[in-house]
Every structure is written in C-alpha cells, then in structure tokens.
XYZ file of C-alpha atoms in Angstrom:
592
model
C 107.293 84.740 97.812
C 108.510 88.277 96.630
C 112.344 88.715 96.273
C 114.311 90.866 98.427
C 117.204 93.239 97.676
C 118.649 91.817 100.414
C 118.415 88.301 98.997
C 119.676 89.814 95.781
C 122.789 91.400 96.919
C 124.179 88.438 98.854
C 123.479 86.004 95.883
C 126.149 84.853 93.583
C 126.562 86.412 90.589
C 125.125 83.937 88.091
C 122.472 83.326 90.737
C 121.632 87.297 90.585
C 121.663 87.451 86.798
C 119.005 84.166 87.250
C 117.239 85.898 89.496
C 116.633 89.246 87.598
C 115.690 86.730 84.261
C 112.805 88.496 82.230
C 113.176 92.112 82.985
C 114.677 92.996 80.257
C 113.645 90.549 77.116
C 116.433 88.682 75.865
C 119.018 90.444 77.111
C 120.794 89.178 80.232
C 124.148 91.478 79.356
C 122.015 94.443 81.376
C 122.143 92.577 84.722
C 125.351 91.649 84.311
C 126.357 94.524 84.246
C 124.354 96.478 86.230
C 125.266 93.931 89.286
C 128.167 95.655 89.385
C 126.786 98.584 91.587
C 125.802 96.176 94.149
C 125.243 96.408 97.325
C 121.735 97.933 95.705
C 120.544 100.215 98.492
C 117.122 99.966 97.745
C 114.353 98.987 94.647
C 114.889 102.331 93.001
C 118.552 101.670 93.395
C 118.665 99.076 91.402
C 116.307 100.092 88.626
C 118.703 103.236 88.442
C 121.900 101.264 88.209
C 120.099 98.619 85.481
C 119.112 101.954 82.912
C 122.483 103.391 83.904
C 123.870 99.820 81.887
C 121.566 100.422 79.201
C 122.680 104.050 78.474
C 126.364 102.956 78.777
C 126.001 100.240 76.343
C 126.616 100.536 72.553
C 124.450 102.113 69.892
C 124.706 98.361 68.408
C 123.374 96.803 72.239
C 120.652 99.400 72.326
C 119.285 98.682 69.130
C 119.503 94.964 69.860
C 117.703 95.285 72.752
C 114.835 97.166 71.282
C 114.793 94.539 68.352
C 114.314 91.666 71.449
C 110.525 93.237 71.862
C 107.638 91.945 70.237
C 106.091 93.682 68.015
C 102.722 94.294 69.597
C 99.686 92.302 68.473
C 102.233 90.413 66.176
C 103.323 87.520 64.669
C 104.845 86.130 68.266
C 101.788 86.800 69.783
C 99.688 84.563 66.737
C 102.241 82.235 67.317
C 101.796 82.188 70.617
C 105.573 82.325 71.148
C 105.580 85.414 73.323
C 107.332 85.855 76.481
C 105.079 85.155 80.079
C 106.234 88.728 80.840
C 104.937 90.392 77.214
C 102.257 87.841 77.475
C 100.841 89.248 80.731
C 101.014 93.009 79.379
C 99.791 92.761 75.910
C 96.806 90.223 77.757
C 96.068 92.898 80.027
C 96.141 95.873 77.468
C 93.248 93.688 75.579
C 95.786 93.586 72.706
C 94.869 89.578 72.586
C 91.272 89.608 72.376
C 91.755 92.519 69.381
C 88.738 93.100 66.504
C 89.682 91.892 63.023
C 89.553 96.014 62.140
C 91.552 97.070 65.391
C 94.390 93.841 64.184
C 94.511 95.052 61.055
C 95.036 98.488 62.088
C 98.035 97.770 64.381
C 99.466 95.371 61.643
C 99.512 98.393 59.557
C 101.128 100.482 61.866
C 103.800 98.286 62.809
C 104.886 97.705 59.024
C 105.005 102.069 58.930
C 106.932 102.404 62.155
C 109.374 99.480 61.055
C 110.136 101.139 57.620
C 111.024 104.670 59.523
C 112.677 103.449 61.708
C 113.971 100.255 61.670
C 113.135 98.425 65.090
C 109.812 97.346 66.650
C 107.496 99.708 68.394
C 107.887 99.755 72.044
C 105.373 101.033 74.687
C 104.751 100.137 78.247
C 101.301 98.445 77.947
C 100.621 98.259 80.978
C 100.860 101.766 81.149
C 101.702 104.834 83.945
C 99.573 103.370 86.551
C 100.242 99.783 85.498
C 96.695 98.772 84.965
C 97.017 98.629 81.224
C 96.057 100.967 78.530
C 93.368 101.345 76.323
C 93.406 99.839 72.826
C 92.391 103.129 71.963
C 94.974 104.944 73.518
C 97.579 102.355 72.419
C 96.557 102.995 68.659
C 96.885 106.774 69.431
C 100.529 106.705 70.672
C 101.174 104.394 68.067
C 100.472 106.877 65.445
C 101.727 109.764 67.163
C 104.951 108.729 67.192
C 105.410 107.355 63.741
C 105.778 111.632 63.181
C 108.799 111.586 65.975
C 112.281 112.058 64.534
C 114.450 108.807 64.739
C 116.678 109.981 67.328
C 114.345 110.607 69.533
C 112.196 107.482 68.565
C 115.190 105.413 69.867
C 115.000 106.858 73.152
C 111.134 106.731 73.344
C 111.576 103.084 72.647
C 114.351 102.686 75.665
C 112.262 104.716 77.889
C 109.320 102.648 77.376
C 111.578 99.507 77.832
C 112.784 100.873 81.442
C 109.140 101.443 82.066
C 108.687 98.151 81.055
C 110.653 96.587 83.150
C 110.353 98.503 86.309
C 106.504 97.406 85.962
C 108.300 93.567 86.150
C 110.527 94.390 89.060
C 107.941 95.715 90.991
C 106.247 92.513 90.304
C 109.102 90.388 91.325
C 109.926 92.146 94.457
C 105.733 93.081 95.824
C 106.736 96.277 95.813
C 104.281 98.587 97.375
C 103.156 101.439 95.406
C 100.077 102.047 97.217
C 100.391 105.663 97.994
C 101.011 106.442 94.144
C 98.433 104.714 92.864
C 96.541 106.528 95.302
C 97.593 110.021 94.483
C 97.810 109.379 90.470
C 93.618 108.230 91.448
C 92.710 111.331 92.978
C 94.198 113.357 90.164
C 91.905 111.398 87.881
C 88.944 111.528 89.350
C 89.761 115.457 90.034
C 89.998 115.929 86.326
C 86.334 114.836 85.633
C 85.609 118.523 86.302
C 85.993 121.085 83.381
C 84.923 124.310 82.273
C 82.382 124.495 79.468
C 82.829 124.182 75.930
C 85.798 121.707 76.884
C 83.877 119.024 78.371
C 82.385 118.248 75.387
C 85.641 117.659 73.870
C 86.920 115.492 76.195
C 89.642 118.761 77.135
C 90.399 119.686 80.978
C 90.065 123.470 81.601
C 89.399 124.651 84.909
C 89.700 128.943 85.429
C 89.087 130.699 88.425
C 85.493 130.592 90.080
C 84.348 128.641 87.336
C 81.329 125.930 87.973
C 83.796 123.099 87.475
C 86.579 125.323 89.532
C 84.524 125.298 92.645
C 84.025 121.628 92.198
C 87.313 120.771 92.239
C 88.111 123.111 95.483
C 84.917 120.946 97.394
C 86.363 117.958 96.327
C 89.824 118.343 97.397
C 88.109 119.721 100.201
C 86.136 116.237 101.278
C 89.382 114.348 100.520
C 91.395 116.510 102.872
C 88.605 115.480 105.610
C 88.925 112.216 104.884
C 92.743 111.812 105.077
C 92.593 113.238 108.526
C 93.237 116.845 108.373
C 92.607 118.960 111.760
C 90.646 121.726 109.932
C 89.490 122.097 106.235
C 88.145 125.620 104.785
C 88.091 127.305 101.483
C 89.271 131.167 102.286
C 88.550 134.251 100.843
C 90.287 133.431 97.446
C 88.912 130.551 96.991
C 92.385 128.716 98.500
C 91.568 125.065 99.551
C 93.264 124.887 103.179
C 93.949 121.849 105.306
C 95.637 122.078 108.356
C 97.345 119.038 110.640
C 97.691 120.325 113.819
C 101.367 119.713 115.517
C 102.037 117.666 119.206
C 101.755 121.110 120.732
C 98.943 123.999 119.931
C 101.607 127.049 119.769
C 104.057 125.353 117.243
C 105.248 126.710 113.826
C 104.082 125.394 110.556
C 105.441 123.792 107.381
C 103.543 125.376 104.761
C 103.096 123.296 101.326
C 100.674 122.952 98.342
C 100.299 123.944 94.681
C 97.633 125.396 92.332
C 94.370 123.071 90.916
C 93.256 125.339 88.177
C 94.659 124.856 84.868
C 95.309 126.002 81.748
C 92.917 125.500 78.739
C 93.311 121.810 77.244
C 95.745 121.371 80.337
C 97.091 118.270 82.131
C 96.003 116.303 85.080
C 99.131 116.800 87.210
C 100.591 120.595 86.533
C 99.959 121.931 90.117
C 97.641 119.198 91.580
C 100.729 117.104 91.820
C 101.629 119.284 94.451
C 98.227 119.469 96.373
C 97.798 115.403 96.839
C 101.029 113.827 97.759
C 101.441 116.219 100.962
C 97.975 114.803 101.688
C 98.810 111.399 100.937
C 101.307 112.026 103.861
C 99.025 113.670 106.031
C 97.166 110.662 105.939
C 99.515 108.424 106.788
C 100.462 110.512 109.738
C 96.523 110.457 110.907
C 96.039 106.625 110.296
C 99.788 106.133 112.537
C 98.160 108.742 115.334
C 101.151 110.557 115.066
C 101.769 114.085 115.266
C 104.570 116.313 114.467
C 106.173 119.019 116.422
C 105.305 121.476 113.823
C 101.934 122.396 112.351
C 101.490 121.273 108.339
C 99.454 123.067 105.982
C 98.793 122.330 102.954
C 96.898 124.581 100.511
C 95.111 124.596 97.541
C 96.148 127.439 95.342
C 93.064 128.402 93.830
C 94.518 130.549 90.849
C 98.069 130.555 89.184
C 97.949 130.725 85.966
C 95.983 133.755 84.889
C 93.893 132.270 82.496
C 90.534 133.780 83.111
C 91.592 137.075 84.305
C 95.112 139.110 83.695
C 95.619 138.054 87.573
C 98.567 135.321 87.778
C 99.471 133.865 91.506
C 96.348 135.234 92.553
C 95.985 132.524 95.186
C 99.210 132.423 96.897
C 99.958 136.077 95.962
C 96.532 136.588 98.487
C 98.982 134.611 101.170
C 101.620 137.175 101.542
C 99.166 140.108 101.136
C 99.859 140.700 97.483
C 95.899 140.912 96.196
C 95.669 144.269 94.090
C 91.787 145.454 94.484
C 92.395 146.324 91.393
C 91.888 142.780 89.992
C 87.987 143.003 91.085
C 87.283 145.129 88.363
C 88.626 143.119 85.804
C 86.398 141.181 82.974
C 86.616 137.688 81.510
C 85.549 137.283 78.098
C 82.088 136.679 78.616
C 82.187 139.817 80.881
C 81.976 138.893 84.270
C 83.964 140.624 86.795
C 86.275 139.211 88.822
C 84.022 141.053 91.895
C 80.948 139.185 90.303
C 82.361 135.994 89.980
C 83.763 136.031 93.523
C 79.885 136.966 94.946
C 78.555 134.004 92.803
C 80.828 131.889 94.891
C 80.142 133.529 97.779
C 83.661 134.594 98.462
C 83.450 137.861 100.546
C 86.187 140.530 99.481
C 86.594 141.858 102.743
C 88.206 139.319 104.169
C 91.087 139.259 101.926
C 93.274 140.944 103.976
C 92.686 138.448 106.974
C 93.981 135.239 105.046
C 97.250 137.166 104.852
C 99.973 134.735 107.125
C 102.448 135.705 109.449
C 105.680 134.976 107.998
C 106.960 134.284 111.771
C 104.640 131.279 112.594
C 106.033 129.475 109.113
C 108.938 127.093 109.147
C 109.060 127.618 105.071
C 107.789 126.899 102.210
C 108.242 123.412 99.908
C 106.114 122.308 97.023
C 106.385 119.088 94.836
C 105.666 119.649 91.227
C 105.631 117.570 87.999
C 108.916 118.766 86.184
C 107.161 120.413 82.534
C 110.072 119.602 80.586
C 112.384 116.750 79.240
C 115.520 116.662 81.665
C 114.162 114.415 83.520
C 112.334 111.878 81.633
C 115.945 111.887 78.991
C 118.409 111.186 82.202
C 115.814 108.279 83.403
C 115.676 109.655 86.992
C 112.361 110.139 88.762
C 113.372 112.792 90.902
C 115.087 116.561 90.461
C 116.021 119.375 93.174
C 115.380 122.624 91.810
C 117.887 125.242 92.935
C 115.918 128.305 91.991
C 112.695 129.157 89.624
C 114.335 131.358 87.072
C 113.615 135.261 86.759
C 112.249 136.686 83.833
C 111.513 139.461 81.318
C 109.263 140.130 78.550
C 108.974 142.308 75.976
C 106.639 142.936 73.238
C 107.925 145.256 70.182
C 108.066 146.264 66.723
C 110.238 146.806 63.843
C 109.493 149.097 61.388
C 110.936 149.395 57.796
C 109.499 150.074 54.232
C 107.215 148.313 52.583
C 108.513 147.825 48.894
C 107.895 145.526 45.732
C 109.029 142.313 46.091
C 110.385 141.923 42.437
C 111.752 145.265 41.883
C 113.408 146.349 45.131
C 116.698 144.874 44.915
C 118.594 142.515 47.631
C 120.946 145.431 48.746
C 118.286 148.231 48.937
C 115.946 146.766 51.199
C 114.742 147.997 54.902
C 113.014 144.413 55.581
C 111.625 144.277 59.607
C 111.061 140.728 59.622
C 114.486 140.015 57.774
C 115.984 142.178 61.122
C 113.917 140.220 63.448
C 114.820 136.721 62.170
C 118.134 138.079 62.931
C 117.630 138.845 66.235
C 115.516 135.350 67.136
C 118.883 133.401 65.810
C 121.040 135.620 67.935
C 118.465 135.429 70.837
C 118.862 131.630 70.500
C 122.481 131.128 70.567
C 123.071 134.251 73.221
C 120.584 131.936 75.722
C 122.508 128.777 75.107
C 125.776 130.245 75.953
C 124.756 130.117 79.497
C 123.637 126.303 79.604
C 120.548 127.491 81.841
C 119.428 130.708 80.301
C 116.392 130.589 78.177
C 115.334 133.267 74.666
C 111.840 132.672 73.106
C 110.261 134.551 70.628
C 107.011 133.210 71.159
C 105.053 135.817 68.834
C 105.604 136.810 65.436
C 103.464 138.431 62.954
C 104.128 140.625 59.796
C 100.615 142.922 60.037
C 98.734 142.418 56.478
C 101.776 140.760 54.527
C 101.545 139.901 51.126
C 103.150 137.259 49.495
C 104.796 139.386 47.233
C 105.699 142.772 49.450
C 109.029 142.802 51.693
C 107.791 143.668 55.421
C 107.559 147.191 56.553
C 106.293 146.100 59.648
C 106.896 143.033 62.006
C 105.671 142.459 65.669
C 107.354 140.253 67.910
C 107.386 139.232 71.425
C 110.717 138.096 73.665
C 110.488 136.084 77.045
C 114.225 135.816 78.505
C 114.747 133.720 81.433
C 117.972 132.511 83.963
C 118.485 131.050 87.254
C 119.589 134.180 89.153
C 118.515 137.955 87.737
C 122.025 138.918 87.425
C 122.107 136.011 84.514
C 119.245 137.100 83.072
C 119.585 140.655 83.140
C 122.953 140.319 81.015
C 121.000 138.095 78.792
C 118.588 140.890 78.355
C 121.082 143.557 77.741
C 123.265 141.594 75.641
C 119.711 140.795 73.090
C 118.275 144.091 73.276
C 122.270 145.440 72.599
C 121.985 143.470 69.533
C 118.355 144.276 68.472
C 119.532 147.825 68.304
C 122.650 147.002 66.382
C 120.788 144.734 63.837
C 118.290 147.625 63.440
C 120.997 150.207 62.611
C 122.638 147.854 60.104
C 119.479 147.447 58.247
C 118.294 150.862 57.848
C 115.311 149.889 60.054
C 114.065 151.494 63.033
C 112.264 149.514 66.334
C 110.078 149.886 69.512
C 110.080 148.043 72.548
C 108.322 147.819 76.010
C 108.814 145.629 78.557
C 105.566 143.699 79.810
C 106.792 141.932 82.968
C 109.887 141.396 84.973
C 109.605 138.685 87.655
C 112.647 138.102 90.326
C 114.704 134.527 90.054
C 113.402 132.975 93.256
C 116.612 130.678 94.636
C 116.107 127.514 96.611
C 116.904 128.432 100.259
C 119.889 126.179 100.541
C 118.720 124.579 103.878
C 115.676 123.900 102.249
C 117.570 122.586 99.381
C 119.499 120.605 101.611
C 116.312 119.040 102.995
C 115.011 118.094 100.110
C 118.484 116.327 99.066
C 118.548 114.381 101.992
C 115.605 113.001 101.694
C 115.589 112.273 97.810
C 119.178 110.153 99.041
C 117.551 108.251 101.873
C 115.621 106.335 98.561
C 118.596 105.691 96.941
C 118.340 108.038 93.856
C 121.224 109.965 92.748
C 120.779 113.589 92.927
C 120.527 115.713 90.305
C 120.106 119.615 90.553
C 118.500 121.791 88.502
C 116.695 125.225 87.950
C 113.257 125.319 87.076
C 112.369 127.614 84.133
C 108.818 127.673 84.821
C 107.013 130.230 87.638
C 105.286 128.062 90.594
C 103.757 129.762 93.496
C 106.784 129.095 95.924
C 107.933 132.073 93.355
C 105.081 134.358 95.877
C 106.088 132.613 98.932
C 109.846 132.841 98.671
C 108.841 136.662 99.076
C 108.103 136.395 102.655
C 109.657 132.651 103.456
C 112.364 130.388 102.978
C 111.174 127.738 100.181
C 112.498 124.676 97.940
C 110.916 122.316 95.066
C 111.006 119.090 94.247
C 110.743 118.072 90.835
C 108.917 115.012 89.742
C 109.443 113.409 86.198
C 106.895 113.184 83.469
C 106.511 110.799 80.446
C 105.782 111.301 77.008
C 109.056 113.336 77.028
C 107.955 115.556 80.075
C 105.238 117.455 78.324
C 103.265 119.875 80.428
C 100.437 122.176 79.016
C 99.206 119.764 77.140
C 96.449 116.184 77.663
C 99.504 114.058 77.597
C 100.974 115.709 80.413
C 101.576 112.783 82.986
C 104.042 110.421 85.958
C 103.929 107.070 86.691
C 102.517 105.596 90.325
C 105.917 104.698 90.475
C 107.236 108.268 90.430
C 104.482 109.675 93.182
C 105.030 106.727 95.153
C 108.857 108.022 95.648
C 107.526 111.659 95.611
C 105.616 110.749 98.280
C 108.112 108.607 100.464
C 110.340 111.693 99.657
C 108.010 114.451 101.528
C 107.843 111.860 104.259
C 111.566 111.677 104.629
C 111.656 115.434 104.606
C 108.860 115.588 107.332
C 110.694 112.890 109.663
C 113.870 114.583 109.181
C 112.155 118.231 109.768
C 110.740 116.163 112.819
C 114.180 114.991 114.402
C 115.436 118.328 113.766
C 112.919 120.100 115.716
C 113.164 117.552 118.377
C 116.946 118.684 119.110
C-alpha cells in the first residue's frame, strides 16, 4: 500500500520522520527538518521543501551527507552491506553483475574521484527516466566529471542525491509518472532519425528537408493521429500541424508547439520538448471525450535554427507571413537550393502564403521548452516562468594596429589589436553583469596569420549582447561600443564594426504569464521568474499574438546544444500536468 501525503501530514512527527526512512541515506536530520513546511500540498511539495533542508544545512551536513553514499560497485556492495534502497539501484544499473575489467575500472575511478575531491561519487543510477543506466554510460559520467571543478562537483553530487531520492519517494508514494515517461519515450524514439555523416557517429542532426528531417515530421505526424487529434497535415513549410477541434466549430484557438530540427550533434529535447507534452494532453483530452471551448493547435516547427540554410524561424516565421522568397534561392553546402530541397519533399511554394493565420481566430501563443541553461537545475526546481526572451545584437568587427617585432618593439610603443580587444571582452563582461540579466559574448576571436613572435596588427572579433527588454540591451550596446571606441583611441589603434542582426526582446504577455503561474502553483512548486536568453519561436509569434513560456529544467547542469542535453520523467510529468492546469483554467475562463 503506497503512502499518502495525506497520511503523512497528519502523522506525528517521529512517525513522519519513520515514515520518510531511506530517502535520504543515513541522514534522518533532512526530514526533520523539512517536516517543518507541513501541511505538504502535494508530492512535489514535499520533495521541494526536503532539498530546500539540504541547501539550508551546513557545508559540514552537506558533505556528511554525500559521504553516507556508497561508493558505487564498492566495498559495501562486496560486502553486501548496502542499503535495500542503493541495493535496488546499483542491481538495476547492472553495477552487481559487473566484468572483472568493467570492476576494476570503476575501482579505479572511485580511488581518482576520492583523491580530488574528497567524498564518494554520486549519480542517480537509476537514471532520468528511472529505468537505470547503462554501465557504459555510468563509466562515462564517471570520468567526465573527475575534470569538474570541486565546487561544482559538490553540487553535482547533491543534485544527484535529490534525484536519488525523488526516484525513492516516488516509489513510496506510487506516484504516477505515466505521462512523462511517455513524452521522455517519444523523444527517444524521435531521435533515431539523423542526418548523414552523424549517424554513423552515434550524433543527432536533423536540418531542414533533410531525409531524416522528413522522417521525423511523419512520425510526429502518426503520433499526433494516434493521440486523437481532429486533423493532422504537414503544410507548405514543412510545419507538422495537429488540430483538436473545440465543443463548438466557430471557436478560437490556443496555438502551441516548438521546433523538431536541431542543431548539429544536438539534444533530444531542445524544441521537441515543446511539440510532445501539448500532445500528451491532447490525448488525454481524446481518451476523457472531452472537448474544450476553444480549438488547440499544436505545431511542429519545421525549422528554427538556421542550420542548413541562413533562414532562422523559418517555420513559425511562415505562420505570421514572414517567409522572404528570397530564402528559395539560397544553397546548403552541398549546393542544393532551398527551392530544390522543398520540390524533393514535395512542398509546393505557392502555397506559402495560405498557411499564413489570422491573428483574430488565436487566443495566444504558449510553448513549453527545456530551460538551456543552469538556473534551474542549481535552485533544484523543475519548473521556471519566463517573463520575456531577451533582444539582441550582433556585431562582427575588426581592430586594426601595426604589426611589429615582438622583441624589439617596446611595451610603451605598441599599437597591439588583440591587446585592445581583450580589453574590450573584460569590459564587455563586467558591463553585462552589472545588469544581473544582461548578457556580452565574444564568441569569435582570431588574430589573421599571427606569429608567435609578432604583436597583432590585426584582430577579428565578434559581439552578441543580449537583455530582457531592448531598452536594457540597447544601453548595453552603447555603453560597449562607447568603450570599444575609447579603448581604440587610447591605444593608437583604429576599428570597424557592422552590426549583423538585431532581434526585438519579446516580453511574456502578463496574462499569459499569469496563466502559466497559476497553473505551475496548483502543483505546489514555488514560482520562480525568469527571462530566457535564448530565441524560441514564440519570439515570431509574439509579433502577431499574445504569448508566454514555460521553462522546464535540465540535468547535467542544464546543458543544451550538446548529446547530454536532457529532463527527468519526473520533470515532463509536471510539465505536462502544468499545460493541463493551464488548459482547464483557459477552459473555466472561457466558460464565464
């Protein structure tokens, strides 16, 4: 019989701290104290309130706790002395049943990691869809990390830990995580698709129109059909859309979705995310014979990221009537067209114009995505609202000096471009983090055929400035380009500079916002704001529409752009419930 949080909250206090025994190993003190919070409003409640103990204990707790973990494939496990819990995870990792060579490699590990650092190696076994990992992969993150700096180590290790035991919680209580395990499958099995040249690396690249593109678009395609959509079609763009009719054939839609193609050695979840839990709600919706009293449509995006062609938000840009002709005439690297590629895939150009959407039959615009970054993942909270996608500007420029001996040109005589634009990437740096939210890369650097022993006459750089609202960034802008021209004029140096793109901060419409923090409280997570610093497509949508995002968290410190790029089932399970709290709410409010 599965324990309630209704059982736990009326039970005595010793009789609680009994009752959560083994979710954290050895340490009792975190229930204790985390009991405190009670009455726990829900699962996710409580899981919040038991890492909120954790981070307010002392550097001395913390460090005890991680030392209270087996190491894994140790010495308690030879012994046989292990915990049922770290039993049952290390059994189901395979981590028992190990190879003499694959023992002897961990052993070896686990003596390196313990001289860095000091404590055990942690890692949630079982894993981010709590099936258990991989030897394979287990041996991988184990010697990934060993190159992490020991700060951050010690909150990898407590991260895993609260992964750890959330996986035990949701065993104690049966909690059902049925729709995220379903939504972190279809990503999966959607990533078995990949352009080639990557497949034979094991690396997930999907570009526009590609073979393995066009597979993924039929695919999501079937699955919309069989979670019960109205009306399933792949438009001129290549868009996938599904549409869920609403209780009356004249209403207004709720417009959702995200992007499925991907940068090159991408992730699994950047954009897709976005595409499958609004269809894991759809379903739901079909299977309870239920219909709203607004339309819901959920698209595909079949382009974002620009990878293939110089042609970013291609498919949602096509949505509000932003497709420039001129993109058909563009080549990829192997040549193609864009107009060739879109006749290969029998896409017909001259129906463009007709996917266009009437702004006036839309309700708005919302779209779930997986966060890219590390707020998240560092505050332990599985869900953000995003107040706006920042604005942006980028530059690409030059500094030019004189190129002079090395040896004989002396320290005070010197016109040295990259000297002035080290300068200005240190002052770029702390100018951004004045504002908290603003953002300064240099991103590209390059002093054209330096030698080792000739100061720079010439360096080429690249700036990418970004803030919440364009009055932010726009004083960011001036305030580094101010300085580039000062730095410049110290030095005896000259520059040139040219901006490349300038892209308009896109703020959450605050009903919208509202929506989404309404619905993120119903599960009993706190709420926690923030911008986004990446472009999404509700970026092109916000153009003609109201929109708002919700973040999800990612492990392995957020990472996006990358093959470790990932959430837990947990995590799109309360995505998920989260989209259907915004739909029933949406619902009541139409009904009034």
């Amino acid at each position: 019989m599965s324990l309630t949080i209704a059982q736990l909250n009326a039970a005595a206090p010793a009789e609680a701290v009994a009752l959560l025994d083994g979710i954290y190993e050895h340490s009792p003190w975190i229930a204790e104290r985390a009991l405190a919070a009670r009455p726990f409003r829900s699962l996710a409640h409580l899981k919040h309130a038991l890492v909120k103990a954790v981070a307010a204990a002392s550097a001395d707790e913390q460090l005890g706790l991680i030392r209270a973990h087996p190491e894994l494939a140790g010495k308690a496990m030879v012994s046989k002395t292990l915990t049922a819990e770290s039993t049952n995870e290390q059994s189901k990792a395979g981590l028992t049943d190990c190879t003499p060579a694959e023992f002897a490699k961990i052993q070896q590990l686990n003596a390196d990691y313990n001289a860095k650092f000091g404590f055990p190696f942690i890692l949630a076994v079982r894993g981010p869809r709590g099936t258990g990992l991989a030897k394979r992969e287990i041996i991988d993150t184990f010697e990934r990390r060993l190159f992490n700096h020991p700060a951050f180590e010690l909150g990898e290790a407590l991260r895993n830990i609260h992964r750890i035991a959330e996986i035990r919680l949701d065993d104690k209580f049966g909690a059902d995580i049925t729709l995220g395990n379903d939504v972190w499958d279809w990503q999966e099995a959607l990533s078995v698709h990949t352009d080639p040249g990557y497949a034979e690396k094991g690396q997930l690249t999907v570009t526009y129109l590609t073979d393995a593109h066009r597979a993924c678009a039929a695919q999501i395609s079937g699955l919309m059909r069989d979670c019960g959509f109205d009306s399933v079609h792949i438009d001129a763009v290549g868009n996938v859309v599904g549409r869920y009719e609403g209780a009356t054939p004249d209403a207004k839609a709720l417009l959702t979705g995200s992007h499925y193609d991907t940068v090159r050695n991408g992730g699994k979840y950047d954009g897709r995310l976005g595409i499958f839990v609004p269809m894991a709600c759809v379903r739901e919706l079909k299977r309870q014979g239920r219909r709203l009293p607004f339309a819901f449509e959920v698209v595909g995006f079949a382009e974002e990221e620009g990878q293939r062609y110089k042609a970013t938000f291609l498919g949602s840009g096509a949505l509000i009537g932003h497709f420039d002709q001129r993109w058909l005439d563009q080549k990829d690297a192997d040549g193609i067209t864009m107009r060739e590629a879109m006749q290969h895939a029998g896409l017909k150009q001259e129906d463009i114009p007709k996917i266009q959407r009437d702004p006036a039959r839309y309700l708005g615009f919302v779209e779930v995505h997986i966060e890219q970054g590390p707020v998240l993942t560092e505050l332990d909270l599985p869900l953000g609202i995003v107040t706006a996608i920042n604005g942006g500007v980028r530059y690409v420029g030059e500094v030019i000096g004189t190129a002079s001996h090395a040896g004989t040109t002396p320290m005070d005589r010197r016109r040295d471009a990259a000297a002035a634009v080290a300068e200005l990437i240190l002052y770029t740096e702390q100018r951004a983090a004045k504002d908290g939210d603003s953002v300064g890369t240099v991103g590209m650097l390059e002093v054209p055929s330096g030698s080792i022993n000739v100061v720079p006459g010439l360096c080429k750089f690249s700036l990418d400035m970004r803030a919440p609202n364009n009055a932010q960034r726009d004083a960011l802008t001036a305030d580094v380009l101010a300085e580039l021209k000062a730095i410049c004029a110290r030095r005896g140096v000259r520059y040139e500079i040219e901006e490349s793109m300038r892209a308009s901060a896109a703020p959450s419409a605050p009903a919208w916002q509202q929506r989404w923090e309404k619905a993120v409280d119903a599960l009993g997570i706190p709420l926690f704001r923030m911008p986004s610093g990446a472009g999404h497509d509700a970026m092109k949508l916000h153009e003609v529409m109201p929109q708002a995002m919700l973040f999800v968290r990612g492990i392995n410190s957020g990472i996006s752009h990358n093959p470790l790029e990932s959430s837990t089932n947990d995590d799109i399970q309360l995505a998920v419930e989260a989209f259907q709290h915004l739909l029933d709410n949406l619902a009541a409010e139409q009904a009034h």
